[in-house]
Every structure is written in C-alpha cells, then in structure tokens.
Amino acid sequence: MNASSFEYAIRHTRLLYVPYRRIESFGETRFNFRLLSEPMDTVGHCRVRSGWVEAGRPLILKPPTMQGIETEGFSAEAAKLFDWMREQGSPLQALVRYGFQFSRSEVQEEYLHEDIREVADRVVRETENSGDYYRAVIEGVDDTWEVSLLCFMIEIIQQSHEINIFDFKRRGLL
C-alpha cells in the first residue's frame, strides 16, 4: 500500500450504521461489523465481510518510549495506516497516548451478485432491527478493506474521547 491507497480508502470509507455503544473507558470493546465493498471493475456485485473488531482496554498515559498503536489480526500493510497518518500530521494523540490495541477476528466473506446500494439498504435495516448495540455497517474499498475497518475504529474512538476523558476525570485519574 502506498499513500494514494490510504488516501483513497479514507476518502471512500463511509459509516452506514454507527453502533449505539462507544469505546469503553475501562474495558475492552468488541464491535460486530459488516463491511461492504464493490469489487474493482465489477458493477452489480458486492462483497460482504463480517467479523469482530476489538479495541483493547485503553492504557492511560502510556510511557513515551512505549507509545504506539498495536494491531493484531490486521496485515502489516494496513497497520502502516497509523504511520502514514502521523506523517500527514493527523491528530493521533488520543490513540497513541492511551495505548489502544486493535484486533480483529477471522473474517467471513460473502460474494453477492447484487448492487451494493441494495445490499447496503438491506444490511442496515437488518442491523437496525437486530438490537445489537455493538454492530456497525461500513462501506469501504475492496482492496484496502482493512484500512476502511481501521478508519471505522478511529472514528468511534474520536466519538468516544470526550466520554472517556469525563470518566477518567470522574475517577480522579486525570
């Protein structure tokens, strides 16, 4: 993967259904994801990947010598997203400072001979009716789908940041 791969994946990742739950302040958080993508050069087809992605328990104030983001189950190429973001000047302080660890389960893959819009509408409706507060639906890029999945996690962490800081302050940890 190169810089243009990351840029393209980030620009074309859309969160179609955001989980009700956010990143736990003092525990691990597992999200059940459905990641939809349209295979390159194939109109009217859709790939649906499903599995679990986890944000390990944040470690408050990780020492500077140990700061970094750990990934388990992701390819080394996808994990380079964080290095690339740092080079671009992206604000990764919340990710690095609190020592997030990302992991993902084995991913199930289904190839459908249907338009991605139709599949997206159906999967979002199923998710809304599931009652699963940890389920997410993501539309991403087929070749760099792991980057799209990491983009989802970064977005959820950013949405959770204020709540996490409040929890840390409330317990006298900040």
mmCIF file of C-alpha atoms in Angstrom, residues 84-167:
data_model
loop_
_atom_site.group_PDB
_atom_site.id
_atom_site.type_symbol
_atom_site.label_atom_id
_atom_site.label_comp_id
_atom_site.label_asym_id
_atom_site.label_seq_id
_atom_site.Cartn_x
_atom_site.Cartn_y
_atom_site.Cartn_z
ATOM 1 C CA TRP A 84 1.091 7.415 7.265
ATOM 2 C CA MET A 85 -1.452 9.412 9.301
ATOM 3 C CA ARG A 86 1.288 10.585 11.657
ATOM 4 C CA GLU A 87 3.367 11.730 8.652
ATOM 5 C CA GLN A 88 0.352 13.678 7.389
ATOM 6 C CA GLY A 89 0.055 15.477 10.712
ATOM 7 C CA SER A 90 -3.176 13.771 11.749
ATOM 8 C CA PRO A 91 -4.045 14.176 15.421
ATOM 9 C CA LEU A 92 -3.361 10.662 16.736
ATOM 10 C CA GLN A 93 -2.618 11.758 20.284
ATOM 11 C CA ALA A 94 -5.709 10.070 21.742
ATOM 12 C CA LEU A 95 -4.820 6.801 20.028
ATOM 13 C CA VAL A 96 -1.135 6.838 20.914
ATOM 14 C CA ARG A 97 -1.324 8.347 24.374
ATOM 15 C CA TYR A 98 -3.872 5.865 25.652
ATOM 16 C CA GLY A 99 -2.174 2.876 24.060
ATOM 17 C CA PHE A 100 -5.031 1.425 22.066
ATOM 18 C CA GLN A 101 -4.669 -2.092 20.796
ATOM 19 C CA PHE A 102 -6.777 -3.202 17.861
ATOM 20 C CA SER A 103 -7.522 -6.787 16.959
ATOM 21 C CA ARG A 104 -9.919 -8.487 14.634
ATOM 22 C CA SER A 105 -11.378 -11.956 14.410
ATOM 23 C CA GLU A 106 -11.376 -14.218 11.431
ATOM 24 C CA VAL A 107 -13.484 -12.613 8.764
ATOM 25 C CA GLN A 108 -16.293 -14.336 6.914
ATOM 26 C CA GLU A 109 -16.715 -13.252 3.330
ATOM 27 C CA GLU A 110 -19.752 -13.455 1.094
ATOM 28 C CA TYR A 111 -19.810 -12.513 -2.593
ATOM 29 C CA LEU A 112 -23.220 -11.361 -3.828
ATOM 30 C CA HIS A 113 -24.453 -10.740 -7.358
ATOM 31 C CA GLU A 114 -26.362 -7.664 -6.235
ATOM 32 C CA ASP A 115 -25.823 -3.926 -6.397
ATOM 33 C CA ILE A 116 -24.031 -2.532 -3.347
ATOM 34 C CA ARG A 117 -26.850 0.023 -2.708
ATOM 35 C CA GLU A 118 -29.446 -2.749 -2.439
ATOM 36 C CA VAL A 119 -27.217 -4.794 -0.145
ATOM 37 C CA ALA A 120 -26.421 -1.729 1.982
ATOM 38 C CA ASP A 121 -30.107 -0.894 2.449
ATOM 39 C CA ARG A 122 -30.894 -4.479 3.454
ATOM 40 C CA VAL A 123 -27.931 -4.856 5.844
ATOM 41 C CA VAL A 124 -28.645 -1.508 7.539
ATOM 42 C CA ARG A 125 -32.325 -2.490 8.034
ATOM 43 C CA GLU A 126 -31.264 -5.868 9.473
ATOM 44 C CA THR A 127 -28.835 -4.091 11.797
ATOM 45 C CA GLU A 128 -31.453 -1.600 12.985
ATOM 46 C CA ASN A 129 -33.778 -4.487 13.823
ATOM 47 C CA SER A 130 -31.115 -6.693 15.422
ATOM 48 C CA GLY A 131 -30.968 -4.989 18.815
ATOM 49 C CA ASP A 132 -27.175 -5.448 18.729
ATOM 50 C CA TYR A 133 -25.755 -2.234 20.201
ATOM 51 C CA TYR A 134 -22.257 -3.150 19.027
ATOM 52 C CA ARG A 135 -22.987 -3.760 15.347
ATOM 53 C CA ALA A 136 -21.605 -1.493 12.642
ATOM 54 C CA VAL A 137 -22.140 -1.313 8.894
ATOM 55 C CA ILE A 138 -19.289 0.139 6.876
ATOM 56 C CA GLU A 139 -18.877 0.754 3.181
ATOM 57 C CA GLY A 140 -15.249 0.562 2.137
ATOM 58 C CA VAL A 141 -12.779 -0.115 -0.613
ATOM 59 C CA ASP A 142 -12.446 -3.750 -1.613
ATOM 60 C CA ASP A 143 -8.664 -3.947 -1.997
ATOM 61 C CA THR A 144 -7.929 -1.968 1.169
ATOM 62 C CA TRP A 145 -10.857 -3.109 3.275
ATOM 63 C CA GLU A 146 -8.721 -3.423 6.426
ATOM 64 C CA VAL A 147 -7.878 0.278 6.177
ATOM 65 C CA SER A 148 -11.619 1.002 5.971
ATOM 66 C CA LEU A 149 -12.124 -1.093 9.109
ATOM 67 C CA LEU A 150 -9.386 0.816 10.957
ATOM 68 C CA CYS A 151 -10.968 4.099 9.803
ATOM 69 C CA PHE A 152 -14.191 2.960 11.483
ATOM 70 C CA MET A 153 -12.311 2.289 14.727
ATOM 71 C CA ILE A 154 -10.596 5.681 14.619
ATOM 72 C CA GLU A 155 -13.979 7.373 14.131
ATOM 73 C CA ILE A 156 -15.509 5.507 17.082
ATOM 74 C CA ILE A 157 -12.547 6.411 19.285
ATOM 75 C CA GLN A 158 -12.894 10.067 18.328
ATOM 76 C CA GLN A 159 -16.607 9.933 19.165
ATOM 77 C CA SER A 160 -15.824 8.232 22.499
ATOM 78 C CA HIS A 161 -12.948 10.501 23.501
ATOM 79 C CA GLU A 162 -14.995 13.115 25.396
ATOM 80 C CA ILE A 163 -16.902 10.462 27.364
ATOM 81 C CA ASN A 164 -13.682 8.592 28.178
ATOM 82 C CA ILE A 165 -11.967 11.777 29.418
ATOM 83 C CA PHE A 166 -15.014 12.566 31.592
ATOM 84 C CA ASP A 167 -14.871 9.038 33.086
#
